[in-house]
Amino acid sequence: MTPVRWGALSAAVVVAVGGAVWVQSAEQQAAAGTASVPSVALRDGHLVYTPGSRGDRIPDFSSVGYRAGAALPQARQAVALEPAAKGDDTSRIQNAIDTVAQQKAAADGTRGAVVLRPGRFRLQGTLHLAGGVVLRGSGTGTGGTLLIAAGVPRPLITIGAEGQYKPQGRKADVTSTYVPVGARSFDVDDAKGFAVGDQVVVQRPTTAAWIRAIGMDKIPGGEGWKPDDGILAARTVTAVKGRTVTLDAPLTTAVDKQYGGATLWHYTQPGRVTDAGVENLAADATAFTKDPGYGKPEGGKNNESGAFDSRLLSFGASRDVWAKDLRLTRFGTAIWVEDNAGRVTVARAAALDMAVPDGLAPPAAFMIDGQQVLVHDTEVTGDNIHAWTTFAFTAGPNVFTRGTARAATTNGRIDAGPHMKWGSGTLYDRLSIEGAQGAFIAGNAWDGGTGHGWQGANNVFWNTTSALHTLRQPPTAFTWAYGVTGKSVPGTHDKDLPAEPAAATTVSPGKPVRPDSLYTQQVSERP
């Protein structure tokens, strides 16, 4: 593989890509909090990165997915189940999963697959996958395996439970005055306790000073952001030299000492599941839509209702896990990657005819709350849906690539982009939304929802296509738009803000750039 090339620093940013020349205004540069904005271009077949004046750069997204981009394993068949004539199949499938979980793991970490033969399997409960166990159907179409949801809306399958990142041992203070966006190395006060291979967290707290700097203390109605634990970036140590620690994946929000800096610590994660997956099956959730609470939030404008709980799969405390070759119909949400999951691959999954009641806040087809997640070759159909999105303080890097979303009706709303509160470091790559109201959105949602405010930061939109887009650049951070096709429109809350937000850093609007896929190119150049 070919190493990445770097361009020279420049006070005035000028980039030539695909025949289009982009120059960022001084006002936009000032709004970004730097004298120059990071950029990337393909030259002589290789990516050339131009960092900003503080060292910020467009992140390298090549470390996402199962085992940081490795091929998914093929677990051997351990148990095969035939469909029953009637009744609930939850217990017998779970018993098979538990049996396989006791078998010895192979070299690739898998213990075996529970294979569901062609036919229908009814689920009144939730299946919980154990480490090393794969749930595999016999196909997604006619003659394949179909899971039929029954009972109250919920996830039909979980991989990992509630285990959070728990600090272990001493916390080292990050002493670097500024750790740029996209950086993998930084200094700490004492690196003696860290070694190559250690699994660590870089904790960048949400402080009052930073909240003020980005204007999120001014949200009306008591919805202003409050100091909390902030962004927890789970990483693996790849090098330690003196007091400098290097990680396997970049940080996607800058660590700035004036806003509270960061700490580095080891962690444990009780109950974490690894090397488990769901594959090659279909599922139908029509029965969930009949539940009396399906479209009725318990209280308040954004509390979850049955439509939000209606999903095939939730990834909880897990690492190096996957879902592939799935066809889902009539779910309110398809797949949710929780904040305690990392290095997840979701491949070739279709969420079709998504069922969202009128008047409900849009649920998500594919939601990422975790990090180092790869979602590729997906399809979404429905109205009032977030097709591909991230949640609050998502640490990244994450990638959505090669996907299509289509509105079910002429004016049906379907969008993509970060959902709320600074979801950082996601690449939206080669995605298309069809429909008059289809849109990619990354802006300041202000008091929308639960005071969502700046929805995301340091996200990259690369060769995306939609009728509309609203892409804005937050203070202290960036939003990049390369080869984005669609009409730029004001955000829903732009007129309510104290000052008009800066536009995203835009290159070659309306005309695709090279490479066709930033993610694919970065993988090809990975050392």
Coordinates of C-alpha atoms in Angstrom, one line a residue:
M1 CA 0.0 0.0 0.0
T2 CA 1.1 3.5 -0.7
P3 CA 1.7 6.0 2.1
V4 CA -0.4 9.2 2.3
R5 CA 1.1 12.4 0.9
W6 CA 0.9 15.8 2.6
G7 CA 0.6 19.2 1.0
A8 CA 2.3 22.4 2.3
L9 CA 0.6 24.7 4.8
S10 CA -1.1 27.7 3.2
A11 CA -2.5 30.8 4.6
A12 CA -5.0 31.1 1.8
V13 CA -6.7 27.8 0.9
V14 CA -7.1 27.1 -2.8
V15 CA -7.9 23.6 -4.0
A16 CA -8.4 22.4 -7.6
V17 CA -10.5 19.2 -7.7
G18 CA -12.3 17.8 -10.7
G19 CA -11.8 20.9 -12.7
A20 CA -13.4 23.2 -10.1
V21 CA -11.5 25.7 -8.0
W22 CA -12.6 26.5 -4.5
V23 CA -11.4 29.4 -2.4
Q24 CA -12.6 29.8 1.2
S25 CA -13.5 33.3 2.3
A26 CA -11.7 35.0 5.2
E27 CA -15.1 35.1 7.1
Q28 CA -15.4 31.3 6.8
Q29 CA -11.8 30.8 7.9
A30 CA -12.4 33.0 11.0
A31 CA -15.6 31.1 11.8
A32 CA -13.7 27.8 11.7
G33 CA -11.3 29.2 14.3
T34 CA -8.2 28.7 12.1
A35 CA -6.3 30.8 9.6
S36 CA -6.7 28.1 7.0
V37 CA -9.0 25.1 6.5
P38 CA -7.7 21.5 5.9
S39 CA -8.3 20.0 2.5
V40 CA -7.6 16.9 0.5
A41 CA -7.1 16.3 -3.3
L42 CA -6.2 13.4 -5.5
R43 CA -3.0 14.1 -7.3
D44 CA -1.1 11.6 -9.5
G45 CA -3.3 8.8 -8.1
H46 CA -2.7 9.6 -4.4
L47 CA -4.4 11.6 -1.8
V48 CA -2.6 14.8 -0.8
Y49 CA -3.7 16.3 2.5
T50 CA -3.2 20.0 3.3
P51 CA -3.6 20.6 7.0
G52 CA -4.9 23.8 8.6
S53 CA -2.6 26.2 10.4
R54 CA -3.1 24.4 13.7
G55 CA -2.5 21.0 12.2
D56 CA -6.1 19.9 11.8
R57 CA -6.6 17.6 8.8
I58 CA -9.4 15.7 7.2
P59 CA -9.5 12.4 9.2
D60 CA -8.3 9.0 7.8
F61 CA -11.4 6.8 8.0
S62 CA -9.6 3.6 6.9
S63 CA -9.6 2.0 10.4
V64 CA -13.4 1.5 10.6
G65 CA -15.2 -1.8 10.7
Y66 CA -14.7 -5.3 12.0
R67 CA -11.0 -5.6 13.1
A68 CA -10.3 -2.2 11.6
G69 CA -11.4 -3.3 8.1
A70 CA -10.6 -7.0 7.9
A71 CA -12.7 -9.4 5.9
L72 CA -15.6 -10.9 7.9
P73 CA -15.0 -14.5 9.1
Q74 CA -17.1 -17.4 7.9
A75 CA -18.1 -19.4 10.9
R76 CA -18.7 -23.1 10.6
Q77 CA -22.2 -24.5 11.0
A78 CA -22.6 -25.8 14.5
V79 CA -26.4 -26.2 14.8
A80 CA -29.2 -26.1 12.3
L81 CA -32.8 -25.4 13.2
E82 CA -35.9 -26.1 11.1
P83 CA -39.0 -23.8 11.3
A84 CA -41.8 -25.0 13.6
A85 CA -45.4 -25.3 12.5
K86 CA -46.5 -22.9 15.2
G87 CA -45.6 -21.2 18.4
D88 CA -42.8 -18.9 19.6
D89 CA -39.3 -19.8 18.4
T90 CA -37.4 -17.5 20.8
S91 CA -36.4 -20.1 23.4
R92 CA -35.2 -22.8 21.1
I93 CA -33.1 -20.4 19.0
Q94 CA -31.7 -18.9 22.3
N95 CA -30.9 -22.4 23.6
A96 CA -29.0 -23.2 20.4
I97 CA -27.0 -19.9 20.7
D98 CA -26.2 -20.8 24.4
T99 CA -25.0 -24.3 23.4
V100 CA -22.7 -23.0 20.6
A101 CA -21.3 -20.4 23.0
Q102 CA -19.8 -23.2 25.1
Q103 CA -17.8 -24.5 22.2
K104 CA -14.1 -23.8 21.7
A105 CA -13.3 -20.7 19.6
A106 CA -11.5 -21.1 16.3
A107 CA -8.5 -19.1 15.3
D108 CA -10.7 -16.4 13.9
G109 CA -12.6 -16.0 17.2
T110 CA -15.8 -17.6 16.1
R111 CA -17.3 -20.7 17.9
G112 CA -19.9 -21.6 15.3
A113 CA -23.1 -20.6 13.5
V114 CA -26.7 -21.3 14.4
V115 CA -28.2 -21.8 11.0
L116 CA -31.9 -21.2 10.5
R117 CA -33.3 -23.3 7.7
P118 CA -35.6 -21.8 5.1
G119 CA -39.0 -20.8 6.4
R120 CA -40.6 -18.6 9.1
F121 CA -39.4 -18.2 12.7
R122 CA -41.7 -16.3 15.1
L123 CA -40.1 -14.2 17.9
Q124 CA -42.0 -13.1 21.0
G125 CA -38.8 -12.3 22.8
T126 CA -35.3 -11.0 22.1
L127 CA -32.3 -13.1 21.1
H128 CA -29.0 -12.4 22.8
L129 CA -25.9 -13.4 20.8
A130 CA -22.9 -14.5 22.8
G131 CA -19.3 -14.0 21.8
G132 CA -18.1 -16.1 18.9
V133 CA -21.7 -17.1 17.8
V134 CA -23.2 -16.3 14.5
L135 CA -26.9 -16.3 13.7
R136 CA -27.2 -17.2 10.0
G137 CA -30.3 -17.5 7.9
S138 CA -30.7 -19.3 4.6
G139 CA -31.3 -16.2 2.4
T140 CA -33.2 -13.0 2.3
G141 CA -35.7 -13.7 -0.5
T142 CA -38.2 -16.3 -1.5
G143 CA -37.1 -19.7 -0.1
G144 CA -34.9 -18.0 2.5
T145 CA -35.3 -17.4 6.3
L146 CA -37.8 -14.9 7.6
L147 CA -38.0 -13.7 11.2
I148 CA -41.6 -12.6 12.2
A149 CA -41.8 -10.1 15.0
A150 CA -44.5 -10.5 17.6
G151 CA -45.3 -8.8 20.9
V152 CA -44.3 -5.3 21.9
P153 CA -41.8 -3.2 19.9
R154 CA -38.2 -4.0 20.8
P155 CA -35.0 -5.2 19.3
L156 CA -35.3 -8.7 18.0
I157 CA -31.6 -9.4 18.5
T158 CA -28.9 -7.9 20.7
I159 CA -25.2 -8.2 20.5
G160 CA -23.7 -7.0 23.8
A161 CA -25.6 -5.4 26.7
E162 CA -25.1 -2.4 28.9
G163 CA -21.3 -2.6 29.7
Q164 CA -19.8 0.9 29.5
Y165 CA -16.2 1.9 29.4
K166 CA -15.0 1.8 33.1
P167 CA -11.8 3.6 34.0
Q168 CA -9.0 1.4 35.4
G169 CA -5.9 2.6 37.0
R170 CA -4.3 6.1 36.8
K171 CA -5.6 8.7 34.4
A172 CA -2.9 10.5 32.5
D173 CA -3.4 14.1 31.6
V174 CA -2.9 15.1 27.9
T175 CA -0.3 17.8 28.1
S176 CA -0.3 18.9 24.4
T177 CA -1.7 22.4 24.2
Y178 CA -3.6 21.5 21.1
V179 CA -4.3 18.0 19.6
P180 CA -5.6 18.6 16.1
V181 CA -8.6 17.0 14.4
G182 CA -7.3 13.9 12.6
A183 CA -4.3 13.4 14.9
R184 CA -3.3 10.0 16.3
S185 CA -0.4 11.2 18.6
F186 CA -0.2 13.5 21.6
D187 CA 1.8 13.9 24.8
V188 CA 0.8 13.0 28.3
D189 CA 2.2 13.8 31.7
D190 CA 3.4 10.3 32.3
A191 CA 3.3 7.5 29.7
K192 CA 5.0 4.8 31.8
G193 CA 1.8 2.8 32.4
F194 CA 0.9 2.5 28.7
A195 CA 2.2 0.0 26.2
V196 CA 1.5 -1.1 22.6
G197 CA -1.7 -3.1 22.3
D198 CA -3.4 -1.4 25.3
Q199 CA -7.0 -0.6 24.9
V200 CA -7.6 3.0 26.2
V201 CA -10.0 5.9 26.2
V202 CA -9.2 9.5 25.3
Q203 CA -11.8 11.4 27.3
R204 CA -12.5 14.9 26.1
P205 CA -14.9 16.4 28.6
T206 CA -17.7 18.8 27.6
T207 CA -16.7 21.9 29.7
A208 CA -18.6 25.1 30.4
A209 CA -15.8 27.1 28.6
W210 CA -16.2 25.1 25.4
I211 CA -20.0 25.2 25.5
R212 CA -19.8 29.0 25.7
A213 CA -17.3 29.1 22.8
I214 CA -19.7 27.3 20.5
G215 CA -22.7 29.2 21.7
M216 CA -24.5 26.2 23.1
D217 CA -25.1 27.9 26.4
K218 CA -27.5 30.3 24.7
I219 CA -30.2 27.8 23.5
P220 CA -33.5 29.1 24.8
G221 CA -36.0 27.3 27.0
G222 CA -33.4 25.9 29.4
E223 CA -32.1 23.5 26.7
G224 CA -28.5 24.8 26.8
W225 CA -25.8 22.1 26.9
K226 CA -24.4 21.2 30.4
P227 CA -20.9 20.1 31.3
D228 CA -20.5 16.3 31.3
D229 CA -18.2 13.4 30.4
G230 CA -18.1 14.5 26.8
I231 CA -16.5 12.4 24.1
L232 CA -15.0 9.0 24.9
A233 CA -12.7 7.9 22.1
A234 CA -11.9 4.2 22.6
R235 CA -8.6 3.4 20.9
T236 CA -5.7 0.9 20.8
V237 CA -2.1 2.1 21.6
T238 CA 0.2 1.5 18.6
A239 CA 3.4 3.2 19.9
V240 CA 4.8 4.8 23.0
K241 CA 7.9 7.0 22.8
G242 CA 8.9 9.0 25.8
R243 CA 5.7 10.9 26.8
T244 CA 4.2 10.6 23.3
V245 CA 1.4 8.1 22.8
T246 CA 0.2 7.0 19.3
L247 CA -3.2 5.4 18.7
D248 CA -4.7 3.2 15.9
A249 CA -7.3 5.7 14.8
P250 CA -7.5 9.5 14.7
L251 CA -9.3 11.8 17.1
T252 CA -12.2 13.5 15.4
T253 CA -12.7 16.5 17.7
A254 CA -9.7 18.6 18.6
V255 CA -8.4 18.6 22.2
D256 CA -7.7 22.1 23.3
K257 CA -6.2 22.9 26.7
Q258 CA -8.2 26.2 26.9
Y259 CA -11.4 24.2 26.8
G260 CA -10.4 21.6 29.4
G261 CA -8.0 19.3 27.5
A262 CA -8.4 15.6 27.9
T263 CA -7.3 12.5 29.9
L264 CA -6.0 9.1 28.8
W265 CA -7.0 5.9 30.7
H266 CA -7.2 2.2 30.5
Y267 CA -10.7 0.7 30.7
T268 CA -12.6 -2.5 31.3
Q269 CA -15.9 -3.2 29.7
P270 CA -17.9 -5.9 31.5
G271 CA -20.0 -8.2 29.3
R272 CA -18.4 -7.2 26.0
V273 CA -19.1 -9.5 23.1
T274 CA -16.7 -10.1 20.3
D275 CA -16.6 -12.0 17.0
A276 CA -20.4 -12.4 16.7
G277 CA -22.7 -11.5 13.8
V278 CA -26.1 -11.8 12.2
E279 CA -26.3 -12.7 8.5
N280 CA -28.3 -13.8 5.5
L281 CA -31.9 -13.4 6.7
A282 CA -35.0 -11.3 6.4
A283 CA -37.3 -9.9 9.1
D284 CA -40.7 -8.4 9.2
A285 CA -42.0 -6.1 11.9
T286 CA -45.6 -5.5 10.7
A287 CA -46.9 -6.8 14.0
F288 CA -45.1 -4.1 16.0
T289 CA -47.1 -1.4 14.2
K290 CA -50.3 -2.8 15.7
D291 CA -49.1 -2.1 19.3
P292 CA -51.2 0.7 20.9
G293 CA -48.1 2.6 21.8
Y294 CA -46.4 2.4 18.5
G295 CA -46.9 6.0 17.6
K296 CA -47.5 7.6 21.0
P297 CA -44.6 9.0 22.9
E298 CA -44.9 8.5 26.7
G299 CA -44.5 12.2 27.3
G300 CA -42.7 15.2 25.8
K301 CA -42.1 15.9 22.2
N302 CA -39.2 13.5 21.7
N303 CA -39.5 10.6 24.1
E304 CA -39.2 7.3 22.5
S305 CA -42.3 5.5 21.3
G306 CA -42.7 2.0 19.9
A307 CA -41.5 3.1 16.5
F308 CA -38.1 3.9 18.0
D309 CA -37.9 0.6 19.8
S310 CA -38.9 -1.4 16.7
R311 CA -35.6 -2.6 15.4
L312 CA -34.0 -5.8 14.2
L313 CA -30.6 -5.4 15.9
S314 CA -29.0 -3.4 18.7
F315 CA -25.2 -3.5 19.1
G316 CA -24.4 -2.9 22.8
A317 CA -21.1 -3.6 24.6
S318 CA -19.3 -5.2 21.7
R319 CA -16.2 -5.0 19.5
D320 CA -15.3 -6.7 16.2
V321 CA -18.9 -7.7 15.4
W322 CA -21.1 -7.5 12.3
A323 CA -24.4 -7.7 10.4
K324 CA -24.6 -8.6 6.7
D325 CA -27.0 -9.5 4.0
L326 CA -30.2 -8.5 5.6
R327 CA -33.6 -7.5 4.3
L328 CA -35.9 -5.7 6.8
T329 CA -39.5 -4.6 6.3
R330 CA -41.9 -2.4 8.3
F331 CA -39.5 -1.6 11.1
G332 CA -39.4 1.8 12.8
T333 CA -35.7 1.6 13.2
A334 CA -33.5 -1.0 11.5
I335 CA -30.1 -1.2 13.2
W336 CA -28.7 0.8 16.1
V337 CA -25.0 0.8 17.1
E338 CA -24.9 2.0 20.8
D339 CA -22.2 4.2 22.3
N340 CA -20.5 1.2 23.9
A341 CA -19.8 -0.6 20.6
G342 CA -16.8 -0.3 18.3
R343 CA -15.3 -1.7 15.2
V344 CA -18.6 -2.8 13.8
T345 CA -19.4 -3.7 10.1
V346 CA -22.9 -3.5 8.7
A347 CA -22.9 -4.7 5.1
R348 CA -25.6 -5.1 2.4
A349 CA -28.6 -4.3 4.5
A350 CA -32.0 -3.1 3.2
A351 CA -34.5 -1.3 5.5
L352 CA -37.6 -1.2 3.4
D353 CA -41.1 0.3 3.8
M354 CA -40.2 1.7 7.1
A355 CA -43.2 2.3 9.3
V356 CA -43.3 5.7 11.0
P357 CA -46.6 7.2 12.2
D358 CA -47.6 10.7 11.1
G359 CA -46.5 13.4 13.5
L360 CA -43.7 11.4 15.2
A361 CA -40.1 12.7 15.2
P362 CA -38.2 10.8 12.6
P363 CA -36.5 7.6 13.8
A364 CA -33.3 6.3 12.1
A365 CA -32.8 3.4 9.7
F366 CA -29.1 3.1 10.5
M367 CA -28.0 4.9 13.7
I368 CA -24.4 5.0 14.8
D369 CA -23.7 6.0 18.4
G370 CA -20.5 4.0 18.6
Q371 CA -17.1 4.4 16.9
Q372 CA -15.0 2.8 14.1
V373 CA -18.2 1.7 12.5
L374 CA -18.6 0.9 8.8
V375 CA -22.0 0.8 7.1
H376 CA -21.9 0.0 3.4
D377 CA -24.1 -1.0 0.5
T378 CA -27.4 -0.2 2.3
E379 CA -30.9 0.7 1.0
V380 CA -33.7 2.6 2.8
T381 CA -37.3 3.3 1.7
G382 CA -39.9 5.2 3.7
D383 CA -41.0 8.6 4.8
N384 CA -40.1 10.7 7.8
I385 CA -36.8 8.8 8.3
H386 CA -33.2 9.6 9.1
A387 CA -31.6 7.2 6.7
W388 CA -28.0 7.3 8.0
T389 CA -27.2 9.3 11.1
T390 CA -25.2 9.6 14.3
F391 CA -26.1 10.4 17.9
A392 CA -24.8 12.7 20.6
F393 CA -21.0 13.2 21.1
T394 CA -20.3 10.2 18.8
A395 CA -16.5 9.8 18.8
G396 CA -15.9 8.5 15.3
P397 CA -14.3 7.8 13.0
N398 CA -17.4 6.3 11.3
V399 CA -18.3 5.7 7.6
F400 CA -21.5 5.4 5.7
T401 CA -20.7 4.5 2.1
R402 CA -22.5 3.3 -1.1
G403 CA -26.1 3.6 0.0
T404 CA -29.5 4.6 -1.6
A405 CA -32.5 6.1 0.2
R406 CA -35.9 6.7 -1.5
A407 CA -38.9 8.5 -0.2
A408 CA -42.1 6.4 -0.3
T409 CA -44.3 9.3 -1.5
T410 CA -43.7 12.4 -3.7
N411 CA -43.0 14.8 -0.9
G412 CA -41.9 12.3 1.7
R413 CA -39.1 13.5 4.0
I414 CA -36.0 11.4 4.2
D415 CA -32.6 12.8 5.2
A416 CA -29.1 11.9 6.5
G417 CA -26.4 13.5 8.5
P418 CA -25.5 13.9 12.2
H419 CA -28.7 14.0 14.4
M420 CA -27.7 15.9 17.5
K421 CA -25.1 17.3 19.8
W422 CA -21.7 17.2 18.1
G423 CA -21.6 13.8 16.5
S424 CA -18.1 14.0 15.1
G425 CA -15.9 12.4 12.5
T426 CA -18.3 10.6 10.1
L427 CA -17.8 10.2 6.4
Y428 CA -21.0 10.3 4.2
D429 CA -19.5 8.8 1.1
R430 CA -21.2 8.0 -2.2
L431 CA -24.7 8.2 -0.8
S432 CA -27.9 9.1 -2.7
I433 CA -31.3 10.2 -1.5
E434 CA -34.2 10.2 -4.0
G435 CA -37.2 12.4 -3.4
A436 CA -38.2 16.1 -3.6
Q437 CA -37.5 16.6 0.1
G438 CA -34.4 14.4 0.3
A439 CA -31.6 16.2 2.1
F440 CA -28.2 15.9 3.7
I441 CA -28.2 18.0 6.9
A442 CA -25.4 19.1 9.2
G443 CA -26.2 22.4 11.0
N444 CA -27.3 24.0 14.2
A445 CA -30.6 22.5 15.2
W446 CA -30.7 25.0 18.1
D447 CA -33.6 24.3 20.4
G448 CA -35.0 21.5 18.2
G449 CA -35.5 18.2 19.9
T450 CA -33.9 18.2 23.3
G451 CA -31.7 21.2 22.5
H452 CA -29.8 19.3 19.8
G453 CA -27.8 22.4 18.9
W454 CA -24.8 21.8 16.7
Q455 CA -25.7 18.4 15.2
G456 CA -22.2 17.4 14.2
A457 CA -18.6 18.5 13.6
N458 CA -15.6 17.5 11.5
N459 CA -17.9 15.4 9.2
V460 CA -17.1 14.9 5.5
F461 CA -19.8 14.7 2.8
W462 CA -18.2 13.1 -0.3
N463 CA -20.0 12.8 -3.7
T464 CA -23.4 12.7 -2.1
T465 CA -26.6 13.4 -4.2
S466 CA -29.9 14.7 -2.9
A467 CA -32.5 17.4 -3.9
L468 CA -31.5 19.6 -1.0
H469 CA -28.7 20.0 1.5
T470 CA -28.0 22.2 4.6
L471 CA -24.3 21.9 5.5
R472 CA -22.9 24.4 8.0
Q473 CA -19.6 24.8 9.7
P474 CA -19.6 24.9 13.6
P475 CA -17.3 27.2 15.6
T476 CA -13.9 25.5 16.6
A477 CA -14.5 22.8 14.0
F478 CA -15.2 22.0 10.3
T479 CA -17.7 20.5 7.9
W480 CA -16.4 19.5 4.5
A481 CA -18.6 19.0 1.4
Y482 CA -16.8 17.6 -1.7
G483 CA -18.7 16.9 -4.9
V484 CA -22.1 17.4 -3.2
T485 CA -25.0 17.6 -5.6
G486 CA -28.2 19.4 -4.6
K487 CA -29.7 22.8 -3.8
S488 CA -28.2 24.5 -0.7
V489 CA -31.0 25.8 1.5
P490 CA -31.1 27.5 4.9
G491 CA -31.4 25.3 8.0
T492 CA -34.7 25.1 9.8
H493 CA -33.3 27.2 12.7
D494 CA -30.8 29.4 10.9
K495 CA -33.1 32.4 11.2
D496 CA -33.4 31.8 15.0
L497 CA -29.6 31.8 15.7
P498 CA -27.8 34.8 17.2
A499 CA -25.5 34.9 14.1
E500 CA -25.8 33.2 10.7
P501 CA -23.7 30.1 10.6
A502 CA -20.8 29.7 8.2
A503 CA -21.3 27.5 5.2
A504 CA -19.4 24.2 5.0
T505 CA -16.0 24.1 3.3
T506 CA -17.3 23.3 -0.2
V507 CA -15.3 21.9 -3.1
S508 CA -16.7 21.3 -6.6
P509 CA -20.4 21.8 -5.8
G510 CA -22.7 19.9 -8.2
K511 CA -19.9 18.0 -9.8
P512 CA -18.4 14.7 -8.5
V513 CA -14.8 14.8 -7.4
R514 CA -12.1 12.2 -7.6
P515 CA -11.6 9.7 -6.1
D516 CA -15.2 8.4 -6.5
S517 CA -15.0 7.1 -2.9
L518 CA -12.8 8.8 -0.3
Y519 CA -13.1 5.7 2.0
T520 CA -12.0 3.3 -0.7
Q521 CA -9.0 5.4 -1.6
Q522 CA -8.0 5.8 2.0
V523 CA -8.1 2.0 2.5
S524 CA -6.0 1.5 -0.6
E525 CA -3.3 3.9 0.7
R526 CA -3.3 2.5 4.2
P527 CA 0.3 1.6 5.2

